[in-house]
Coordinates of C-alpha atoms in Angstrom, one line a residue:
M219 CA 6.0 -12.6 -16.4
R220 CA 2.8 -12.2 -14.3
F221 CA -0.9 -12.7 -14.9
Q222 CA -3.2 -10.2 -13.3
I223 CA -6.9 -11.1 -13.0
L224 CA -8.0 -8.9 -10.1
G225 CA -9.3 -6.3 -12.5
P226 CA -9.2 -6.4 -16.3
L227 CA -7.3 -9.5 -17.4
R228 CA -3.7 -8.5 -18.1
I229 CA -0.2 -9.9 -18.8
A230 CA 2.6 -8.0 -17.1
D231 CA 6.2 -8.2 -18.1
G232 CA 8.2 -6.0 -15.7
P233 CA 6.7 -2.5 -15.8
E234 CA 5.0 -3.2 -19.1
V235 CA 1.3 -4.3 -18.7
V236 CA -0.8 -5.5 -21.6
V237 CA -4.6 -5.6 -21.3
L238 CA -5.8 -8.6 -23.4
P239 CA -8.5 -7.8 -26.0
P240 CA -12.0 -9.3 -25.5
S241 CA -11.9 -12.7 -27.3
K242 CA -12.5 -16.4 -26.8
P243 CA -8.9 -17.1 -25.9
T244 CA -9.1 -14.4 -23.3
V245 CA -12.2 -16.1 -21.8
L246 CA -10.3 -19.4 -21.9
L247 CA -7.4 -17.9 -20.0
A248 CA -9.6 -16.3 -17.4
A249 CA -11.5 -19.6 -16.8
L250 CA -8.1 -21.4 -16.2
L251 CA -6.7 -18.6 -14.0
L252 CA -9.8 -18.5 -11.8
R253 CA -9.0 -22.1 -10.9
P254 CA -5.1 -22.0 -10.8
G255 CA -3.3 -25.3 -10.6
T256 CA -6.4 -27.4 -10.9
V257 CA -8.0 -29.3 -13.8
V258 CA -10.8 -27.4 -15.5
S259 CA -13.2 -29.6 -17.3
V260 CA -13.7 -29.4 -21.1
G261 CA -17.4 -28.9 -20.4
F262 CA -16.9 -25.9 -18.1
L263 CA -14.6 -24.3 -20.6
R264 CA -17.0 -24.7 -23.4
R265 CA -19.9 -23.2 -21.4
A266 CA -17.6 -20.3 -20.3
I267 CA -16.6 -19.5 -23.9
W268 CA -19.9 -20.1 -25.8
G269 CA -22.6 -20.3 -23.2
D270 CA -25.7 -21.9 -24.6
E271 CA -24.6 -21.4 -28.2
E272 CA -21.9 -24.1 -28.4
P273 CA -20.9 -24.8 -32.1
S274 CA -21.3 -28.3 -33.4
S275 CA -17.5 -28.6 -33.6
A276 CA -17.0 -27.3 -30.0
K277 CA -14.3 -29.8 -29.3
A278 CA -12.2 -28.7 -32.3
A279 CA -13.0 -25.0 -31.6
L280 CA -11.8 -25.3 -28.0
H281 CA -8.6 -26.9 -29.2
A282 CA -8.1 -24.0 -31.6
C283 CA -8.6 -21.5 -28.7
V284 CA -5.9 -23.3 -26.8
L285 CA -3.5 -23.0 -29.8
R286 CA -4.2 -19.3 -30.2
L287 CA -3.6 -18.8 -26.5
R288 CA -0.3 -20.6 -26.7
K289 CA 0.7 -18.4 -29.6
T290 CA -0.1 -15.4 -27.5
F291 CA 2.1 -16.8 -24.7
A292 CA 5.0 -17.4 -27.1
K293 CA 4.8 -13.7 -28.1
Y294 CA 5.6 -12.8 -24.5
G295 CA 8.2 -15.5 -24.0
L296 CA 6.1 -18.0 -22.2
S297 CA 6.4 -21.7 -22.8
D298 CA 3.6 -23.8 -24.4
A299 CA 3.7 -25.9 -21.3
V300 CA 2.0 -23.2 -19.3
I301 CA -1.3 -24.7 -20.4
E302 CA -1.3 -28.4 -19.8
S303 CA -3.6 -30.8 -21.6
V304 CA -4.7 -33.4 -19.0
P305 CA -7.4 -36.2 -19.0
G306 CA -10.8 -34.5 -18.7
G307 CA -9.6 -30.9 -19.4
Y308 CA -6.9 -28.4 -19.2
R309 CA -4.8 -26.9 -16.4
I310 CA -2.6 -23.8 -16.2
A311 CA 0.7 -24.1 -14.4
V312 CA 1.1 -21.1 -12.1
E313 CA 4.6 -20.4 -10.7
P314 CA 5.0 -18.7 -7.3
G315 CA 4.4 -14.9 -7.6
S316 CA 3.0 -15.1 -11.2
L317 CA -0.7 -14.7 -10.4
D318 CA -2.2 -11.9 -8.4
L319 CA -5.2 -14.0 -7.2
V320 CA -2.9 -16.6 -5.7
H321 CA -0.8 -13.8 -4.0
F322 CA -4.0 -12.2 -2.7
R323 CA -5.1 -15.4 -1.1
E324 CA -1.6 -16.1 0.4
L325 CA -1.6 -12.7 2.0
R326 CA -5.1 -13.2 3.4
A327 CA -4.0 -16.6 4.9
R328 CA -0.9 -15.0 6.4
A329 CA -3.0 -12.2 7.8
Q330 CA -5.4 -14.7 9.4
A331 CA -2.5 -16.4 11.1
E332 CA -1.1 -13.1 12.6
R333 CA -1.7 -12.4 16.2
D334 CA -0.5 -8.8 16.0
P335 CA -3.3 -6.6 14.7
E336 CA -0.8 -4.1 13.2
A337 CA 0.9 -6.9 11.2
E338 CA -2.4 -8.3 10.2
L339 CA -3.7 -5.0 8.9
C340 CA -0.5 -4.4 6.9
L341 CA -0.9 -7.8 5.2
L342 CA -4.6 -7.1 4.4
K343 CA -3.8 -3.7 3.0
E344 CA -1.1 -5.2 0.8
A345 CA -3.6 -7.8 -0.4
L346 CA -6.3 -5.2 -1.2
S347 CA -3.7 -3.2 -3.2
L348 CA -3.6 -6.0 -5.7
W349 CA -7.1 -5.2 -6.9
Q350 CA -6.9 -2.9 -9.9
G351 CA -10.4 -2.0 -10.9
P352 CA -13.6 -3.7 -12.0
L353 CA -13.2 -7.5 -12.5
L354 CA -12.8 -9.1 -15.9
T355 CA -14.2 -6.2 -17.9
N356 CA -12.4 -7.5 -21.0
V357 CA -13.7 -11.1 -20.5
P358 CA -17.0 -11.6 -22.4
S359 CA -18.4 -14.6 -20.6
D360 CA -21.9 -14.6 -18.9
L361 CA -21.0 -17.8 -17.0
L362 CA -17.9 -16.4 -15.4
R363 CA -19.6 -13.2 -14.5
R364 CA -22.5 -15.1 -13.0
D365 CA -20.8 -17.9 -11.2
E366 CA -17.2 -16.9 -10.6
M367 CA -17.0 -13.1 -10.1
P368 CA -19.4 -13.0 -7.1
R369 CA -17.1 -15.4 -5.3
L370 CA -14.1 -13.2 -5.9
V371 CA -16.0 -10.0 -5.0
E372 CA -17.0 -11.7 -1.7
E373 CA -13.4 -12.5 -0.9
R374 CA -12.5 -8.8 -1.4
L375 CA -15.4 -7.6 0.7
R376 CA -14.5 -9.8 3.6
T377 CA -11.0 -8.5 3.4
V378 CA -12.1 -4.9 3.4
E379 CA -14.5 -5.7 6.3
R380 CA -11.8 -7.2 8.4
A381 CA -9.3 -4.4 7.7
C382 CA -11.9 -1.8 8.7
D383 CA -12.6 -3.8 11.9
I384 CA -9.0 -3.6 12.8
E385 CA -8.7 0.1 12.0
L386 CA -11.8 0.8 14.2
A387 CA -10.3 -1.4 17.0
L388 CA -7.0 0.6 16.8
G389 CA -8.9 3.9 17.1
R390 CA -8.2 4.9 13.5
C391 CA -11.8 5.8 12.7
G392 CA -11.0 8.7 10.4
Q393 CA -8.9 6.4 8.2
A394 CA -11.5 3.7 8.2
L395 CA -14.1 6.3 7.1
V396 CA -12.4 6.9 3.7
E397 CA -12.7 3.2 2.7
L398 CA -16.1 2.8 4.4
W399 CA -17.8 5.6 2.5
A400 CA -16.8 4.0 -0.8
V401 CA -17.8 0.4 0.0
A402 CA -21.0 1.3 1.8
R403 CA -22.1 3.3 -1.3
A404 CA -21.0 0.6 -3.7
H405 CA -22.8 -2.1 -1.7
P406 CA -25.8 -0.4 0.0
G407 CA -27.3 -3.7 1.1
H408 CA -24.2 -4.9 3.0
E409 CA -25.3 -4.1 6.5
R410 CA -21.9 -4.8 8.0
F411 CA -20.3 -1.9 6.1
R412 CA -23.1 0.4 7.0
E413 CA -22.7 -0.6 10.7
Q414 CA -19.0 0.1 10.6
L415 CA -19.6 3.4 8.8
I416 CA -22.1 4.6 11.4
E417 CA -19.8 3.5 14.2
A418 CA -16.8 5.4 12.7
L419 CA -18.9 8.5 12.3
Y420 CA -20.2 8.4 15.9
R421 CA -16.7 7.7 17.3
T422 CA -15.3 10.7 15.5
G423 CA -17.8 13.0 17.1
R424 CA -20.3 13.2 14.2
Q425 CA -23.5 12.0 16.0
A426 CA -25.8 13.7 13.6
D427 CA -24.1 12.2 10.5
A428 CA -24.2 8.8 12.1
L429 CA -27.9 9.0 12.8
A430 CA -28.5 10.4 9.2
E431 CA -26.6 7.4 7.8
Y432 CA -28.8 5.0 10.0
R433 CA -32.0 6.6 8.6
E434 CA -30.6 6.2 5.1
V435 CA -29.8 2.5 5.4
K436 CA -33.2 1.9 7.1
R437 CA -35.0 3.6 4.2
Y438 CA -33.0 1.6 1.7
L439 CA -33.7 -1.8 3.4
Q440 CA -37.4 -1.0 3.7
D441 CA -37.9 0.4 0.2
E442 CA -35.7 -1.9 -1.8
L443 CA -35.8 -5.1 0.2
G444 CA -38.9 -4.8 2.4
V445 CA -37.0 -5.6 5.6
D446 CA -35.9 -3.7 8.7
P447 CA -32.3 -3.2 9.9
G448 CA -30.8 -6.1 11.7
P449 CA -30.3 -6.3 15.5
A450 CA -26.7 -5.0 15.4
L451 CA -27.7 -1.9 13.5
R452 CA -30.7 -1.3 15.8
R453 CA -28.5 -1.7 18.9
L454 CA -26.0 0.8 17.5
E455 CA -28.7 3.3 16.8
L456 CA -29.9 3.0 20.4
S457 CA -26.4 3.5 21.7
I458 CA -25.9 6.7 19.6
L459 CA -29.3 8.1 20.8
R460 CA -28.3 7.5 24.4
G461 CA -24.8 8.9 23.9
D462 CA -23.1 5.6 25.0
D463 CA -19.4 5.1 24.9
I464 CA -19.4 2.1 22.5
G465 CA -15.7 1.4 23.2
P466 CA -13.3 -0.6 21.0
R467 CA -14.6 -3.2 18.6
R468 CA -14.1 -6.9 19.2
E469 CA -12.7 -9.6 17.0
A470 CA -15.0 -10.9 14.2
G471 CA -15.5 -14.1 16.2
G472 CA -16.7 -12.1 19.2
T473 CA -13.9 -13.1 21.6
A474 CA -11.0 -11.1 22.9
P475 CA -10.8 -7.5 21.7
V476 CA -8.1 -6.3 19.4
P477 CA -5.8 -4.3 21.6
A478 CA -5.6 -0.6 20.8
P479 CA -2.4 1.4 21.4
A480 CA -2.2 4.3 23.8
A481 CA -2.2 6.7 20.9
P482 CA -3.3 5.8 17.3
V483 CA -0.6 5.4 14.8
P484 CA -1.6 6.3 11.2
A485 CA -1.2 3.9 8.4
P486 CA 1.4 5.1 5.8
T487 CA 0.2 7.4 3.1
D488 CA 2.0 9.0 0.3
T489 CA 3.7 11.5 2.6
D490 CA 7.1 10.5 4.0
T491 CA 6.9 11.7 7.6
A492 CA 6.3 9.8 10.8
A493 CA 5.0 11.1 14.1
G494 CA 3.8 9.6 17.3
P495 CA 5.1 7.7 20.3
P496 CA 8.4 5.8 20.2
P497 CA 10.0 3.3 20.1
G498 CA 9.5 1.6 16.7
P499 CA 8.6 2.7 13.2
S500 CA 5.2 2.1 11.7
P501 CA 5.1 -0.6 9.1
L502 CA 5.4 0.3 5.4
A503 CA 2.7 -0.6 3.0
A504 CA 1.9 0.3 -0.5
V505 CA -0.6 3.1 -1.0
S506 CA -4.0 1.9 -2.1
G507 CA -5.1 3.3 -5.4
F508 CA -1.7 4.7 -6.5
T509 CA -2.3 7.2 -9.3
G510 CA 0.0 9.1 -11.7
R511 CA 3.8 9.3 -11.7
A512 CA 4.1 7.1 -14.7
A513 CA 7.2 8.8 -16.1
D514 CA 8.9 8.9 -12.7
A515 CA 8.1 5.2 -12.0
A516 CA 9.4 4.2 -15.4
A517 CA 12.6 6.1 -14.8
L518 CA 13.2 4.6 -11.4
A519 CA 12.4 1.1 -12.7
G520 CA 14.8 1.5 -15.6
R521 CA 17.6 2.5 -13.3
L522 CA 17.0 -0.3 -10.8
T523 CA 17.0 -3.0 -13.4
A524 CA 19.2 -1.7 -16.2
D525 CA 22.8 -2.4 -15.1
R526 CA 23.1 -5.7 -13.1
S527 CA 26.9 -5.9 -13.3
G528 CA 27.2 -4.4 -9.8
P529 CA 25.1 -3.2 -6.9
T530 CA 22.7 -0.4 -7.8
I531 CA 21.9 2.7 -5.7
V532 CA 19.0 5.0 -6.5
V533 CA 18.2 8.0 -4.3
L534 CA 14.7 9.5 -4.6
S535 CA 14.6 12.9 -3.0
G536 CA 12.0 15.6 -2.7
A537 CA 10.0 17.9 -0.4
P538 CA 8.0 16.5 2.6
G539 CA 4.6 15.3 1.5
I540 CA 5.6 15.1 -2.2
G541 CA 5.0 11.4 -2.4
K542 CA 8.4 9.8 -2.3
T543 CA 7.4 6.8 -0.1
A544 CA 4.4 6.0 -2.2
L545 CA 6.3 6.1 -5.5
A546 CA 9.2 4.1 -4.1
L547 CA 6.9 1.3 -2.8
H548 CA 4.9 1.3 -6.0
T549 CA 8.0 1.1 -8.2
A550 CA 9.5 -1.6 -6.0
R551 CA 6.4 -3.8 -6.4
Q552 CA 6.7 -3.3 -10.2
V553 CA 10.3 -4.5 -10.4
E554 CA 10.2 -7.1 -7.6
H555 CA 10.3 -9.9 -10.1
A556 CA 13.8 -8.8 -11.2
F557 CA 15.3 -9.5 -7.8
P558 CA 15.5 -13.3 -7.0
D559 CA 16.2 -12.6 -3.3
G560 CA 13.0 -10.6 -2.9
L561 CA 12.0 -7.2 -1.7
A562 CA 12.3 -5.7 1.8
A563 CA 11.2 -2.2 2.8
V564 CA 12.1 -0.5 6.1
R565 CA 11.6 3.0 7.6
M566 CA 14.8 4.7 8.7
T567 CA 13.2 6.9 11.3
R568 CA 11.3 6.1 14.5
D569 CA 7.8 7.3 15.0
D570 CA 9.0 10.3 16.9
G571 CA 11.1 11.3 13.9
T572 CA 14.5 10.4 15.3
P573 CA 16.9 8.4 13.0
R574 CA 17.4 4.7 13.5
T575 CA 20.9 3.3 13.6
P576 CA 22.1 1.0 10.7
A577 CA 22.6 -1.8 13.3
E578 CA 19.0 -1.5 14.5
V579 CA 17.7 -1.7 10.9
A580 CA 20.0 -4.6 10.0
A581 CA 18.7 -6.5 13.1
E582 CA 15.1 -5.9 12.0
L583 CA 15.8 -7.2 8.5
R584 CA 17.5 -10.3 9.9
Q585 CA 14.6 -10.9 12.2
R586 CA 12.1 -10.7 9.3
A587 CA 14.2 -13.3 7.4
G588 CA 14.4 -15.7 10.3
D589 CA 17.8 -14.6 11.6
R590 CA 19.3 -14.8 8.2
P591 CA 20.7 -11.7 6.5
P592 CA 18.8 -10.4 3.5
G593 CA 19.8 -12.0 0.2
P594 CA 22.5 -10.3 -1.8
R595 CA 20.4 -10.1 -5.0
G596 CA 17.4 -8.5 -3.4
L597 CA 15.9 -5.0 -3.5
L598 CA 16.0 -3.0 -0.3
V599 CA 13.9 0.2 0.1
L600 CA 15.2 2.5 2.8
D601 CA 12.5 5.1 3.5
D602 CA 13.1 8.5 5.0
V603 CA 16.9 8.4 5.3
T604 CA 18.3 11.3 7.3
G605 CA 22.0 11.0 6.3
A606 CA 24.5 9.0 4.2
D607 CA 26.0 7.3 7.2
Q608 CA 22.6 5.6 7.8
V609 CA 22.8 4.0 4.4
R610 CA 26.5 3.0 3.9
P611 CA 26.5 -0.2 6.2
L612 CA 23.3 -1.4 4.4
L613 CA 24.5 -1.1 0.8
P614 CA 24.5 -4.3 -1.3
A615 CA 27.9 -5.7 -1.8
E616 CA 27.3 -8.0 -4.8
A617 CA 26.1 -7.7 -8.4
G618 CA 22.3 -8.0 -8.8
G619 CA 21.4 -6.3 -5.5
A620 CA 19.9 -2.8 -5.3
V621 CA 18.9 -0.2 -2.8
L622 CA 16.2 2.4 -3.3
V623 CA 16.6 5.3 -0.9
T624 CA 14.0 8.0 -0.1
S625 CA 15.1 11.1 1.6
R626 CA 14.5 14.8 1.8
L627 CA 18.3 15.1 1.3
G628 CA 20.0 14.8 -2.1
L629 CA 22.7 12.6 -0.5
A630 CA 25.2 13.7 -3.1
G631 CA 28.1 12.6 -0.9
L632 CA 26.7 9.0 -0.9
L633 CA 26.5 9.0 -4.7
A634 CA 29.9 10.5 -5.1
A635 CA 31.5 7.9 -2.9
H636 CA 29.5 4.8 -4.0
G637 CA 28.1 5.7 -7.4
G638 CA 24.4 5.5 -8.3
W639 CA 21.6 7.7 -9.6
A640 CA 19.5 10.5 -8.1
H641 CA 15.9 11.3 -9.0
R642 CA 14.4 14.6 -7.6
L643 CA 10.6 14.3 -7.3
G644 CA 8.5 17.4 -8.0
T645 CA 4.8 18.0 -7.6
L646 CA 2.2 16.2 -9.6
A647 CA 1.3 17.5 -13.1
E648 CA -2.1 19.2 -13.3
E649 CA -3.7 16.2 -15.1
E650 CA -2.2 13.7 -12.6
S651 CA -3.6 15.8 -9.7
F652 CA -7.0 15.7 -11.3
R653 CA -6.9 11.9 -11.9
L654 CA -5.8 11.4 -8.2
L655 CA -8.8 13.4 -6.9
A656 CA -11.1 11.7 -9.4
A657 CA -9.9 8.2 -8.4
V658 CA -10.6 8.9 -4.8
L659 CA -13.8 10.9 -5.2
G660 CA -15.2 8.8 -8.0
D661 CA -15.6 9.8 -11.6
G662 CA -19.2 11.0 -11.2
R663 CA -18.3 13.6 -8.6
A664 CA -15.3 14.8 -10.5
E665 CA -17.2 15.0 -13.8
A666 CA -19.9 17.0 -12.1
E667 CA -17.5 19.7 -11.0
P668 CA -14.4 19.3 -13.2
E669 CA -13.2 23.0 -13.0
A670 CA -13.6 23.0 -9.2
V671 CA -11.6 19.8 -9.0
R672 CA -8.8 21.4 -10.9
L673 CA -9.0 24.5 -8.6
L674 CA -8.8 22.2 -5.6
A675 CA -5.7 20.5 -7.0
A676 CA -4.1 23.9 -7.5
A677 CA -5.0 25.0 -4.0
C678 CA -3.3 21.9 -2.7
G679 CA -0.1 22.8 -4.6
H680 CA -0.3 19.5 -6.5
F681 CA 1.2 17.8 -3.4
P682 CA -0.1 14.2 -3.2
F683 CA -0.3 14.3 0.6
A684 CA -2.4 17.5 0.5
L685 CA -4.6 16.1 -2.3
R686 CA -5.4 12.9 -0.4
I687 CA -6.3 14.9 2.8
M688 CA -8.8 17.1 0.9
A689 CA -10.2 14.1 -0.9
A690 CA -10.7 12.3 2.4
R691 CA -12.5 15.4 3.7
L692 CA -14.9 15.5 0.7
L693 CA -15.6 11.8 1.1
T694 CA -16.6 12.2 4.6
R695 CA -18.8 15.2 3.7
P696 CA -20.8 13.9 0.7
R697 CA -23.1 17.0 0.8
L698 CA -20.2 19.4 0.5
S699 CA -19.5 20.6 -3.1
V700 CA -16.0 20.6 -4.4
A701 CA -16.3 24.3 -5.1
G702 CA -17.4 24.9 -1.5
C703 CA -14.4 23.0 -0.3
V704 CA -12.1 25.1 -2.5
A705 CA -13.6 28.4 -1.1
W706 CA -13.2 27.0 2.5
L707 CA -9.5 26.0 1.9
R708 CA -8.5 29.3 0.4
E709 CA -9.4 31.1 3.6
D710 CA -6.5 29.4 5.3
P711 CA -4.6 27.4 2.6
V712 CA -2.2 25.7 5.0
A713 CA -3.8 25.2 8.4
R714 CA -6.9 23.6 6.8
L715 CA -4.9 20.9 5.0
S716 CA -5.5 18.7 8.0
L717 CA -7.9 16.0 9.1
P718 CA -9.6 16.9 12.4
D719 CA -9.8 13.4 13.7
D720 CA -6.1 12.6 13.2
P721 CA -3.6 15.5 13.7
R722 CA -0.8 13.4 12.2
L723 CA -2.5 13.7 8.8
S724 CA -1.7 17.3 8.5
V725 CA 0.4 19.3 6.0
P726 CA 1.4 22.0 8.6
R727 CA 2.5 19.3 11.0
T728 CA 4.5 17.5 8.2
F729 CA 6.3 20.8 7.3
T730 CA 6.9 21.6 11.0
D731 CA 8.5 18.2 11.6
A732 CA 10.7 18.9 8.6
L733 CA 11.7 22.2 10.0
D734 CA 12.4 20.7 13.4
R735 CA 15.0 18.5 11.8
L736 CA 17.1 21.4 10.5
D737 CA 19.8 23.4 12.2
P738 CA 18.1 26.4 13.8
R739 CA 20.1 28.9 11.6
L740 CA 18.9 27.0 8.4
A741 CA 15.3 26.9 9.7
D742 CA 15.4 30.7 10.3
A743 CA 16.8 31.2 6.8
F744 CA 13.8 29.1 5.4
L745 CA 11.3 31.3 7.3
R746 CA 12.9 34.5 6.0
V747 CA 13.1 33.4 2.4
G748 CA 9.5 32.2 2.6
S749 CA 8.3 35.4 4.1
A750 CA 9.9 37.5 1.3
P751 CA 8.1 38.5 -1.9
P752 CA 7.7 35.5 -4.3
E753 CA 10.1 36.7 -6.9
R754 CA 13.0 34.4 -7.8
L755 CA 15.9 35.2 -5.4
S756 CA 19.5 35.7 -6.3
V757 CA 22.5 35.1 -4.0
T758 CA 23.0 38.8 -3.7
G759 CA 19.3 39.4 -2.9
A760 CA 19.4 36.6 -0.3
A761 CA 22.5 38.1 1.3
G762 CA 20.6 41.4 1.8
L763 CA 17.4 39.5 3.0
L764 CA 19.3 37.4 5.5
G765 CA 21.8 40.0 6.6
V766 CA 24.9 37.9 5.8
V767 CA 27.7 38.0 3.3
P768 CA 27.0 36.5 -0.1
S769 CA 29.2 33.4 0.5
L770 CA 27.2 32.5 3.6
A771 CA 23.9 33.3 1.8
E772 CA 24.8 31.0 -1.0
E773 CA 25.7 28.2 1.5
L774 CA 22.3 28.6 3.2
L775 CA 20.4 28.6 -0.1
E776 CA 22.3 25.5 -1.3
R777 CA 21.5 23.7 2.0
L778 CA 17.8 24.6 1.7
V779 CA 17.9 23.1 -1.8
D780 CA 19.6 20.0 -0.5
V781 CA 16.8 19.4 2.1
S782 CA 14.2 20.0 -0.6
L783 CA 12.7 23.2 0.9
L784 CA 13.9 25.4 -2.0
E785 CA 14.3 24.9 -5.7
E786 CA 17.2 26.2 -7.8
G787 CA 16.2 27.8 -11.1
P788 CA 18.1 29.1 -14.1
A789 CA 21.0 31.7 -13.8
G790 CA 21.6 30.9 -10.1
R791 CA 18.2 32.0 -8.9
Y792 CA 16.1 30.3 -6.3
H793 CA 12.4 29.9 -5.7
M794 CA 10.1 28.3 -3.1
H795 CA 6.9 26.3 -3.8
E796 CA 3.9 28.4 -2.9
L797 CA 2.6 25.8 -0.4
L798 CA 5.9 26.0 1.5
R799 CA 5.9 29.8 1.2
N800 CA 2.4 30.0 2.7
F801 CA 3.5 27.8 5.6
A802 CA 6.5 30.0 6.2
R803 CA 4.4 33.1 6.2
R804 CA 1.9 31.6 8.6
A805 CA 4.7 30.3 10.9
T806 CA 6.2 33.8 11.2
G807 CA 2.9 35.4 12.3
Y808 CA 1.4 38.7 11.1
Q809 CA 4.6 40.7 11.0
A810 CA 5.1 43.7 8.8
G811 CA 8.4 42.4 7.6
P812 CA 10.3 39.1 7.6
P813 CA 11.5 37.8 11.0
A814 CA 15.0 38.6 12.1
L815 CA 17.6 36.0 11.4
T816 CA 19.0 34.6 14.6
T817 CA 22.7 33.8 15.1
R818 CA 22.1 30.4 16.7
H819 CA 24.4 27.6 15.7

């Protein structure tokens, strides 16, 4: 059982989350959770609940609120002792991991102690992912809104500010832009965010946009507050006008700079590819603002927690860019409470795409745990597995343990030998795609062009990776209409699914990396099938298309299905997703017919 206060006040029991109705007991609970583990005075609780209109029998009324809250707890299996009556007031007993606010502050403290900027950024992103919307919208208390909420909002803003500082220092200006557009618009008077936004625009080659943003903040400060921009903003404007190389950012304290790697490494998104320089994998972190996939997440959570009589294996497979990593990490966070030895997530490929050995992964897990092996009753997420042999040495051996594997492969051999469950992930539903774009762009922008948003989702093939790329493009081009973006994308529906400031955030690169992992003969078969007309393909038709006997054609088709580049339909027919088909056509050039199938082995 967990309390969630970083958003609407909720009680979570596993994957089930209940938003409490606005009421006086809800106000009482919020007031106690905002000061976890400390005595909250009776006077403060009365003012929080009734404000200036305390009833004459406020003492008895407060006691009645406590009783009602304890009855609510009993309904969810919580003990009456969760709320303790102590001299002077009440205190709520918060167990480790049961309150998101405490977890948020613990992650911030751990991040502050980190010397490695990558590790610090990972912790800050994890902390920010705990925020789930506007604060305490179901808590009707003027006092809490006036005196307590600003403090929490400030904690979040400082965390966002520090995370953006690190991203800028590491050269990830494009990624920082996505967050900075949102927070700078939500908090127009926060000069630090505007400074970071202007710097990110300038360092990504958008000098005109950077100067336009400076003029906008100057106008706002003069018209709304009657003041001029501060010295830092004025110095930044002068540097942009002179075309200076402003270089890497420094630490918030103004001392040593945060070291930037030779080549920027992207923070994980809801794609499942990795690219860049070796030797090690980028850290895994939950995707901020995860949207949709409710049925998939519930199915995975049910399988991971249903049968605890033995070790559990769940394989989540799907096409590159379909969102396996994001769903796996989101689900793992939802069921983490069910695994007493905790949660560990590790990427199974290096940043150059080559597979890691089981011994290398096991050594990393031991190092994380202080040279102790991971607990037997924990949940282990193995991301981007390239074969069953990578997984077998890492499987849990005891009851209560579980492993959640993401892979482009179905890994049927692993499941046949060790048992388990497979879940094939498809594209998002139309409504889920719409909600994802609306969540990133903002409801106002989505509601202004709802039909265009739906057309954009369709043009992205309902692939989460493609949707987030186009949403990021629209965020960094606030004057571009969604309809205009759709028209632009349709001119080249694959190549334009990329972000110009970071080539790793690219659908064609993701698909190319997937193709590079294949046997050359299988890669050629993919290109020929993709270049053919879009009708569903039979084994006989594939044999003629590929120039091979039917038995070999069926083998190639089945292998393409196994690596999630082809889908099997009814009556033994196969089809390819239109986004993958467009990629195959573009990759083969402007040929009159499909390319010849090579005989490489």
